[in-house]
Every structure is written in structure tokens, then in C-alpha cells.
mmCIF file of C-alpha atoms in Angstrom:
data_model
loop_
_atom_site.group_PDB
_atom_site.id
_atom_site.type_symbol
_atom_site.label_atom_id
_atom_site.label_comp_id
_atom_site.label_asym_id
_atom_site.label_seq_id
_atom_site.Cartn_x
_atom_site.Cartn_y
_atom_site.Cartn_z
ATOM 1 C CA UNK A 1 92.227 77.690 -22.736
ATOM 2 C CA UNK A 2 92.282 76.906 -19.003
ATOM 3 C CA UNK A 3 92.520 80.564 -17.910
ATOM 4 C CA UNK A 4 89.629 81.627 -20.144
ATOM 5 C CA UNK A 5 87.570 78.646 -19.008
ATOM 6 C CA UNK A 6 87.995 79.502 -15.333
ATOM 7 C CA UNK A 7 87.243 83.163 -16.004
ATOM 8 C CA UNK A 8 84.055 82.195 -17.806
ATOM 9 C CA UNK A 9 82.976 79.891 -14.996
ATOM 10 C CA UNK A 10 83.709 82.607 -12.442
ATOM 11 C CA UNK A 11 81.645 85.068 -14.470
ATOM 12 C CA UNK A 12 78.796 82.590 -14.777
ATOM 13 C CA UNK A 13 78.777 81.920 -11.035
ATOM 14 C CA UNK A 14 78.773 85.647 -10.259
ATOM 15 C CA UNK A 15 75.888 86.173 -12.671
ATOM 16 C CA UNK A 16 73.970 83.339 -10.999
ATOM 17 C CA UNK A 17 74.309 85.018 -7.604
ATOM 18 C CA UNK A 18 72.810 88.190 -9.040
ATOM 19 C CA UNK A 19 69.932 86.881 -11.133
ATOM 20 C CA UNK A 20 68.052 83.713 -12.025
ATOM 21 C CA UNK A 21 69.869 81.371 -14.398
ATOM 22 C CA UNK A 22 67.147 81.819 -17.012
ATOM 23 C CA UNK A 23 68.012 85.524 -17.113
ATOM 24 C CA UNK A 24 71.764 84.974 -17.466
ATOM 25 C CA UNK A 25 72.863 85.764 -21.023
ATOM 26 C CA UNK A 26 75.840 84.162 -22.676
ATOM 27 C CA UNK A 27 76.935 87.473 -24.147
ATOM 28 C CA UNK A 28 77.028 89.024 -20.659
ATOM 29 C CA UNK A 29 79.053 86.108 -19.271
ATOM 30 C CA UNK A 30 81.575 86.433 -22.096
ATOM 31 C CA UNK A 31 81.846 90.197 -21.600
ATOM 32 C CA UNK A 32 82.353 89.827 -17.844
ATOM 33 C CA UNK A 33 85.126 87.285 -18.474
ATOM 34 C CA UNK A 34 86.785 89.547 -21.027
ATOM 35 C CA UNK A 35 86.504 87.102 -23.934
ATOM 36 C CA UNK A 36 84.418 86.879 -27.068
ATOM 37 C CA UNK A 37 81.069 85.129 -27.177
ATOM 38 C CA UNK A 38 82.579 82.754 -29.757
ATOM 39 C CA UNK A 39 85.233 81.749 -27.222
ATOM 40 C CA UNK A 40 82.473 80.977 -24.734
ATOM 41 C CA UNK A 41 80.634 78.781 -27.228
ATOM 42 C CA UNK A 42 83.873 77.120 -28.312
ATOM 43 C CA UNK A 43 84.589 76.226 -24.689
ATOM 44 C CA UNK A 44 81.152 75.008 -23.566
ATOM 45 C CA UNK A 45 79.060 74.568 -26.706
ATOM 46 C CA UNK A 46 75.847 75.978 -25.247
ATOM 47 C CA UNK A 47 74.305 77.526 -22.155
ATOM 48 C CA UNK A 48 73.439 74.016 -20.980
ATOM 49 C CA UNK A 49 77.083 73.022 -21.390
ATOM 50 C CA UNK A 50 78.131 76.050 -19.371
ATOM 51 C CA UNK A 51 75.668 75.124 -16.617
ATOM 52 C CA UNK A 52 76.933 71.542 -16.475
ATOM 53 C CA UNK A 53 80.550 72.686 -16.297
ATOM 54 C CA UNK A 54 79.698 75.158 -13.553
ATOM 55 C CA UNK A 55 77.866 72.580 -11.450
ATOM 56 C CA UNK A 56 80.701 70.090 -11.919
ATOM 57 C CA UNK A 57 83.336 72.636 -10.884
ATOM 58 C CA UNK A 58 81.468 73.626 -7.734
ATOM 59 C CA UNK A 59 80.846 70.023 -6.653
ATOM 60 C CA UNK A 60 84.477 69.138 -7.388
ATOM 61 C CA UNK A 61 85.583 72.060 -5.193
ATOM 62 C CA UNK A 62 83.270 70.813 -2.452
ATOM 63 C CA UNK A 63 84.724 67.291 -2.599
ATOM 64 C CA UNK A 64 88.264 68.684 -2.591
ATOM 65 C CA UNK A 65 87.360 70.517 0.624
ATOM 66 C CA UNK A 66 86.109 67.251 2.134
ATOM 67 C CA UNK A 67 89.480 65.674 1.326
ATOM 68 C CA UNK A 68 91.357 68.596 2.896
ATOM 69 C CA UNK A 69 89.307 68.413 6.076
ATOM 70 C CA UNK A 70 89.929 64.678 6.371
ATOM 71 C CA UNK A 71 93.680 65.101 5.912
ATOM 72 C CA UNK A 72 94.189 67.789 8.538
ATOM 73 C CA UNK A 73 96.020 66.805 11.705
ATOM 74 C CA UNK A 74 98.314 63.877 12.347
ATOM 75 C CA UNK A 75 96.660 60.730 13.697
ATOM 76 C CA UNK A 76 96.729 60.550 17.472
ATOM 77 C CA UNK A 77 98.125 57.609 19.362
ATOM 78 C CA UNK A 78 95.968 54.529 19.431
ATOM 79 C CA UNK A 79 93.747 52.774 16.942
ATOM 80 C CA UNK A 80 92.564 55.089 14.227
ATOM 81 C CA UNK A 81 93.682 58.329 15.865
ATOM 82 C CA UNK A 82 90.860 60.847 16.209
ATOM 83 C CA UNK A 83 88.821 59.565 13.296
ATOM 84 C CA UNK A 84 85.640 61.183 14.606
ATOM 85 C CA UNK A 85 87.275 64.611 14.680
ATOM 86 C CA UNK A 86 88.499 64.356 11.104
ATOM 87 C CA UNK A 87 85.135 63.220 9.781
ATOM 88 C CA UNK A 88 83.380 65.854 11.892
ATOM 89 C CA UNK A 89 85.547 68.497 10.204
ATOM 90 C CA UNK A 90 84.478 67.191 6.788
ATOM 91 C CA UNK A 91 80.831 67.232 7.881
ATOM 92 C CA UNK A 92 81.165 70.808 9.135
ATOM 93 C CA UNK A 93 82.731 71.776 5.792
ATOM 94 C CA UNK A 94 79.750 70.188 4.042
ATOM 95 C CA UNK A 95 77.357 72.291 6.081
ATOM 96 C CA UNK A 96 79.278 75.537 5.561
ATOM 97 C CA UNK A 97 79.637 74.999 1.828
ATOM 98 C CA UNK A 98 75.973 74.128 1.370
ATOM 99 C CA UNK A 99 74.993 77.317 3.192
ATOM 100 C CA UNK A 100 77.296 79.478 1.044
ATOM 101 C CA UNK A 101 77.015 77.833 -2.376
ATOM 102 C CA UNK A 102 73.536 77.334 -3.883
ATOM 103 C CA UNK A 103 74.803 74.900 -6.523
ATOM 104 C CA UNK A 104 76.441 72.626 -3.960
ATOM 105 C CA UNK A 105 73.331 72.761 -1.787
ATOM 106 C CA UNK A 106 71.139 71.839 -4.752
ATOM 107 C CA UNK A 107 73.441 69.004 -5.799
ATOM 108 C CA UNK A 108 73.487 67.626 -2.239
ATOM 109 C CA UNK A 109 69.725 67.818 -1.756
ATOM 110 C CA UNK A 110 68.397 67.390 -5.301
ATOM 111 C CA UNK A 111 66.290 70.537 -4.806
ATOM 112 C CA UNK A 112 66.785 72.881 -7.758
ATOM 113 C CA UNK A 113 64.862 76.141 -7.456
ATOM 114 C CA UNK A 114 63.701 78.452 -10.206
ATOM 115 C CA UNK A 115 66.847 80.561 -9.941
ATOM 116 C CA UNK A 116 69.191 77.663 -10.710
ATOM 117 C CA UNK A 117 69.845 75.559 -13.810
ATOM 118 C CA UNK A 118 67.036 73.056 -14.337
ATOM 119 C CA UNK A 119 67.239 69.623 -12.686
ATOM 120 C CA UNK A 120 67.530 68.035 -16.144
ATOM 121 C CA UNK A 121 70.834 69.863 -16.553
ATOM 122 C CA UNK A 122 72.214 69.294 -13.102
ATOM 123 C CA UNK A 123 70.988 65.868 -12.057
ATOM 124 C CA UNK A 124 72.507 62.929 -13.897
ATOM 125 C CA UNK A 125 71.773 59.228 -14.063
ATOM 126 C CA UNK A 126 71.712 57.066 -10.929
ATOM 127 C CA UNK A 127 75.057 56.368 -9.339
ATOM 128 C CA UNK A 128 76.956 53.409 -10.816
ATOM 129 C CA UNK A 129 76.659 50.052 -9.024
ATOM 130 C CA UNK A 130 78.949 49.847 -5.974
ATOM 131 C CA UNK A 131 82.158 47.888 -6.359
ATOM 132 C CA UNK A 132 82.971 45.243 -3.796
ATOM 133 C CA UNK A 133 85.624 46.041 -1.191
ATOM 134 C CA UNK A 134 86.394 43.634 1.655
ATOM 135 C CA UNK A 135 84.821 44.658 4.916
ATOM 136 C CA UNK A 136 83.674 48.101 3.779
ATOM 137 C CA UNK A 137 80.331 49.255 2.330
ATOM 138 C CA UNK A 138 80.264 49.375 -1.478
ATOM 139 C CA UNK A 139 82.411 52.158 -2.889
ATOM 140 C CA UNK A 140 81.124 54.479 -5.571
ATOM 141 C CA UNK A 141 83.362 55.756 -8.311
ATOM 142 C CA UNK A 142 83.306 59.305 -9.619
ATOM 143 C CA UNK A 143 81.663 59.827 -13.005
ATOM 144 C CA UNK A 144 83.991 60.691 -15.887
ATOM 145 C CA UNK A 145 84.457 64.318 -16.869
ATOM 146 C CA UNK A 146 81.732 64.215 -19.526
ATOM 147 C CA UNK A 147 79.489 61.737 -17.720
ATOM 148 C CA UNK A 148 76.460 62.301 -15.491
ATOM 149 C CA UNK A 149 76.720 65.013 -12.897
ATOM 150 C CA UNK A 150 76.664 63.840 -9.264
ATOM 151 C CA UNK A 151 73.402 63.949 -7.361
ATOM 152 C CA UNK A 152 72.787 63.448 -3.627
ATOM 153 C CA UNK A 153 73.480 59.694 -3.573
ATOM 154 C CA UNK A 154 76.717 60.107 -5.507
ATOM 155 C CA UNK A 155 77.984 62.935 -3.305
ATOM 156 C CA UNK A 156 77.130 61.106 -0.081
ATOM 157 C CA UNK A 157 78.888 58.039 -1.467
ATOM 158 C CA UNK A 158 81.993 59.982 -2.396
ATOM 159 C CA UNK A 159 82.096 61.644 1.045
ATOM 160 C CA UNK A 160 82.011 58.171 2.572
ATOM 161 C CA UNK A 161 84.647 56.826 0.170
ATOM 162 C CA UNK A 162 87.033 59.680 0.919
ATOM 163 C CA UNK A 163 86.552 59.293 4.661
ATOM 164 C CA UNK A 164 87.223 55.556 4.561
ATOM 165 C CA UNK A 165 90.255 55.996 2.304
ATOM 166 C CA UNK A 166 91.704 58.657 4.619
ATOM 167 C CA UNK A 167 91.181 56.683 7.820
ATOM 168 C CA UNK A 168 91.605 52.994 6.993
ATOM 169 C CA UNK A 169 95.456 52.937 6.844
ATOM 170 C CA UNK A 170 95.544 53.640 10.610
ATOM 171 C CA UNK A 171 92.559 51.476 11.502
ATOM 172 C CA UNK A 172 92.610 47.885 12.772
ATOM 173 C CA UNK A 173 91.619 45.549 9.958
ATOM 174 C CA UNK A 174 88.989 43.779 12.016
ATOM 175 C CA UNK A 175 87.215 47.087 12.617
ATOM 176 C CA UNK A 176 87.101 48.257 8.996
ATOM 177 C CA UNK A 177 83.450 47.209 8.530
ATOM 178 C CA UNK A 178 82.439 49.319 11.543
ATOM 179 C CA UNK A 179 84.547 52.201 10.259
ATOM 180 C CA UNK A 180 82.786 52.098 6.893
ATOM 181 C CA UNK A 181 79.389 52.128 8.577
ATOM 182 C CA UNK A 182 80.368 55.054 10.812
ATOM 183 C CA UNK A 183 81.638 57.063 7.824
ATOM 184 C CA UNK A 184 78.456 56.494 5.856
ATOM 185 C CA UNK A 185 76.346 57.401 8.880
ATOM 186 C CA UNK A 186 78.356 60.615 9.279
ATOM 187 C CA UNK A 187 77.859 61.518 5.620
ATOM 188 C CA UNK A 188 74.110 61.036 5.875
ATOM 189 C CA UNK A 189 73.923 62.987 9.138
ATOM 190 C CA UNK A 190 75.728 65.901 7.477
ATOM 191 C CA UNK A 191 73.240 65.805 4.608
ATOM 192 C CA UNK A 192 70.345 65.700 7.068
ATOM 193 C CA UNK A 193 71.660 68.883 8.700
ATOM 194 C CA UNK A 194 71.783 70.521 5.263
ATOM 195 C CA UNK A 195 68.192 69.537 4.494
ATOM 196 C CA UNK A 196 66.794 70.358 7.947
ATOM 197 C CA UNK A 197 68.738 73.347 9.335
ATOM 198 C CA UNK A 198 69.103 73.826 13.061
ATOM 199 C CA UNK A 199 66.761 76.555 14.329
ATOM 200 C CA UNK A 200 67.923 78.742 17.223
ATOM 201 C CA UNK A 201 65.557 79.258 20.139
ATOM 202 C CA UNK A 202 64.854 82.819 19.055
ATOM 203 C CA UNK A 203 64.346 83.786 15.442
ATOM 204 C CA UNK A 204 67.200 86.005 14.215
ATOM 205 C CA UNK A 205 66.356 89.575 13.308
ATOM 206 C CA UNK A 206 66.627 90.411 9.595
ATOM 207 C CA UNK A 207 70.146 91.520 8.760
ATOM 208 C CA UNK A 208 71.486 90.622 12.186
ATOM 209 C CA UNK A 209 75.062 89.453 11.679
ATOM 210 C CA UNK A 210 75.350 88.337 15.287
ATOM 211 C CA UNK A 211 72.228 86.178 15.051
ATOM 212 C CA UNK A 212 73.416 84.636 11.767
ATOM 213 C CA UNK A 213 76.786 83.822 13.282
ATOM 214 C CA UNK A 214 75.122 82.195 16.267
ATOM 215 C CA UNK A 215 73.058 80.032 13.949
ATOM 216 C CA UNK A 216 76.132 78.903 12.035
ATOM 217 C CA UNK A 217 77.884 78.058 15.275
ATOM 218 C CA UNK A 218 74.857 76.138 16.510
ATOM 219 C CA UNK A 219 74.661 74.163 13.270
ATOM 220 C CA UNK A 220 78.386 73.365 13.387
ATOM 221 C CA UNK A 221 78.139 72.161 16.980
ATOM 222 C CA UNK A 222 75.146 70.029 16.091
ATOM 223 C CA UNK A 223 76.786 68.265 13.147
ATOM 224 C CA UNK A 224 80.010 67.675 15.123
ATOM 225 C CA UNK A 225 78.025 66.191 18.001
ATOM 226 C CA UNK A 226 76.044 63.920 15.676
ATOM 227 C CA UNK A 227 79.153 62.660 13.907
ATOM 228 C CA UNK A 228 80.938 61.987 17.169
ATOM 229 C CA UNK A 229 77.871 60.081 18.296
ATOM 230 C CA UNK A 230 78.093 57.876 15.204
ATOM 231 C CA UNK A 231 81.742 57.085 15.922
ATOM 232 C CA UNK A 232 81.063 56.483 19.623
ATOM 233 C CA UNK A 233 79.285 53.290 18.553
ATOM 234 C CA UNK A 234 82.521 51.795 17.217
ATOM 235 C CA UNK A 235 84.146 48.927 19.148
ATOM 236 C CA UNK A 236 86.177 50.012 22.153
ATOM 237 C CA UNK A 237 89.528 49.510 20.396
ATOM 238 C CA UNK A 238 88.595 52.013 17.715
ATOM 239 C CA UNK A 239 87.125 54.757 19.849
ATOM 240 C CA UNK A 240 88.532 58.186 19.213
ATOM 241 C CA UNK A 241 89.759 60.921 21.494
ATOM 242 C CA UNK A 242 87.161 63.013 23.305
ATOM 243 C CA UNK A 243 88.634 66.363 22.243
ATOM 244 C CA UNK A 244 89.891 67.417 18.841
ATOM 245 C CA UNK A 245 91.419 70.887 18.585
ATOM 246 C CA UNK A 246 90.314 71.417 14.983
ATOM 247 C CA UNK A 247 86.576 71.231 15.584
ATOM 248 C CA UNK A 248 86.058 74.979 15.640
ATOM 249 C CA UNK A 249 84.098 75.965 12.508
#
């Protein structure tokens, strides 16, 4: 029942934004989704199963957004096009999503607060051993649908994998090792910005929309600048353009 499943996950996410997960009741989730409690249990088995499915959906949506950001814009002339701009867009998406979605933020950082499902539910086993790939840092494969949920290392690895896969067709073969290193550096810089937010010079006033917007803009500029700095270290033949029109966040 795909439609019922999505409705239940939507209802569970809404409930999580309103109260701590421990206070979310299965009967309330089912009622909000317009289905019976039996349908909910048939679909997920238990509250733990619902939590796992919810975390997996949100992290899958995050990774799909990374892929979209990396695919935007046709490659520019020259080696690799504007690789830095495309990866910077994915890093900015990471920052925005982590700010807006508590489950994605927790999965990226491994920090699960009292309001969220317990770490035992959301954090799976260590990432599988990297598979060899010529000239590029070890690639991590996504866990199967019923396997361990991704934690910080897995998500950083999959960000890197997607970036390399999106960029390498237009990249000189001899520079693929440097490209892989730059992509992994960018992924870790994005995560660092999630863990340690940029602080404006003046503390924003409570409820100040203008101050909050300024902070988001400052964070976006910071992560874009850091990612471009990582790509600026690439060999001269693989340097990217100085300006990318899609950097606005």
C-alpha cells in the first residue's frame, strides 16, 4: 500500500515535529493518516519499525537532493566544467536540509536528542568495507532496504560517491585521484558546517526573521567558499570557473 505507507510516514513526521518521539502514539499516527491502526502495524510491524522507515525515507530524500544539486547545469568548457560549483550546491543543500530536518541532522551528526527516536533505532552497523576503484578513494555502497540505517560515515561516503560519479565523465583521467580527494574534502567540510554552525557577529533577536535569514545566507556563503577552496587545490588543468550562477542558496 504505497499511498498508505507515505501517508503514515508523513503523519509520523508531523507528529515528531510537534512532540517528542516517546510521546507519539501509533493510534494517533494511524488516525492522522486516515487508516486503521492494524494497517499501520501491518505496514511497519512496530513503532521501532515505523521510526526506522521514517529515518530511511528522510535520509533517502536528502541523498536524492544531493544528486539533483550535482546534476544541475551543463558542464562548462574545459576540464571538468565547474565541478566546484556543482559540489558547492550539494554542500549548500546539505546545510539547508540539516537545518530544516531534525532526522537528517541527527543522521549526519550521530547526535540523537531526547525528542528523536533512540540512537539504537537510527544508527546502524559500521559502513561496509570500501570497494576498490582505480584512482578514486574507496566507494561505499548503500545498505539494502532492510539493512542498517546510514550514519555519519555512510552519508559522507555516499555524498562523495555521488559527487565523483556525477563529475568523473567530464574529468581528465589522470586527475581522477585529485577529484576524489576534493569531493571527500567537500563532503566533510559540509558536515563540519552542520556540526559547528556559523555565528553572525551579532546574536539574532528571538523571532527575528531577518536575522535568521542573514544567518542562513552567511552559512551558505561559508560552505560554498570552503568547497571552492578544496577544489582550488586541484591541478591547474582541472581548475573550475571562478563564478557559478547557481550558487545562490
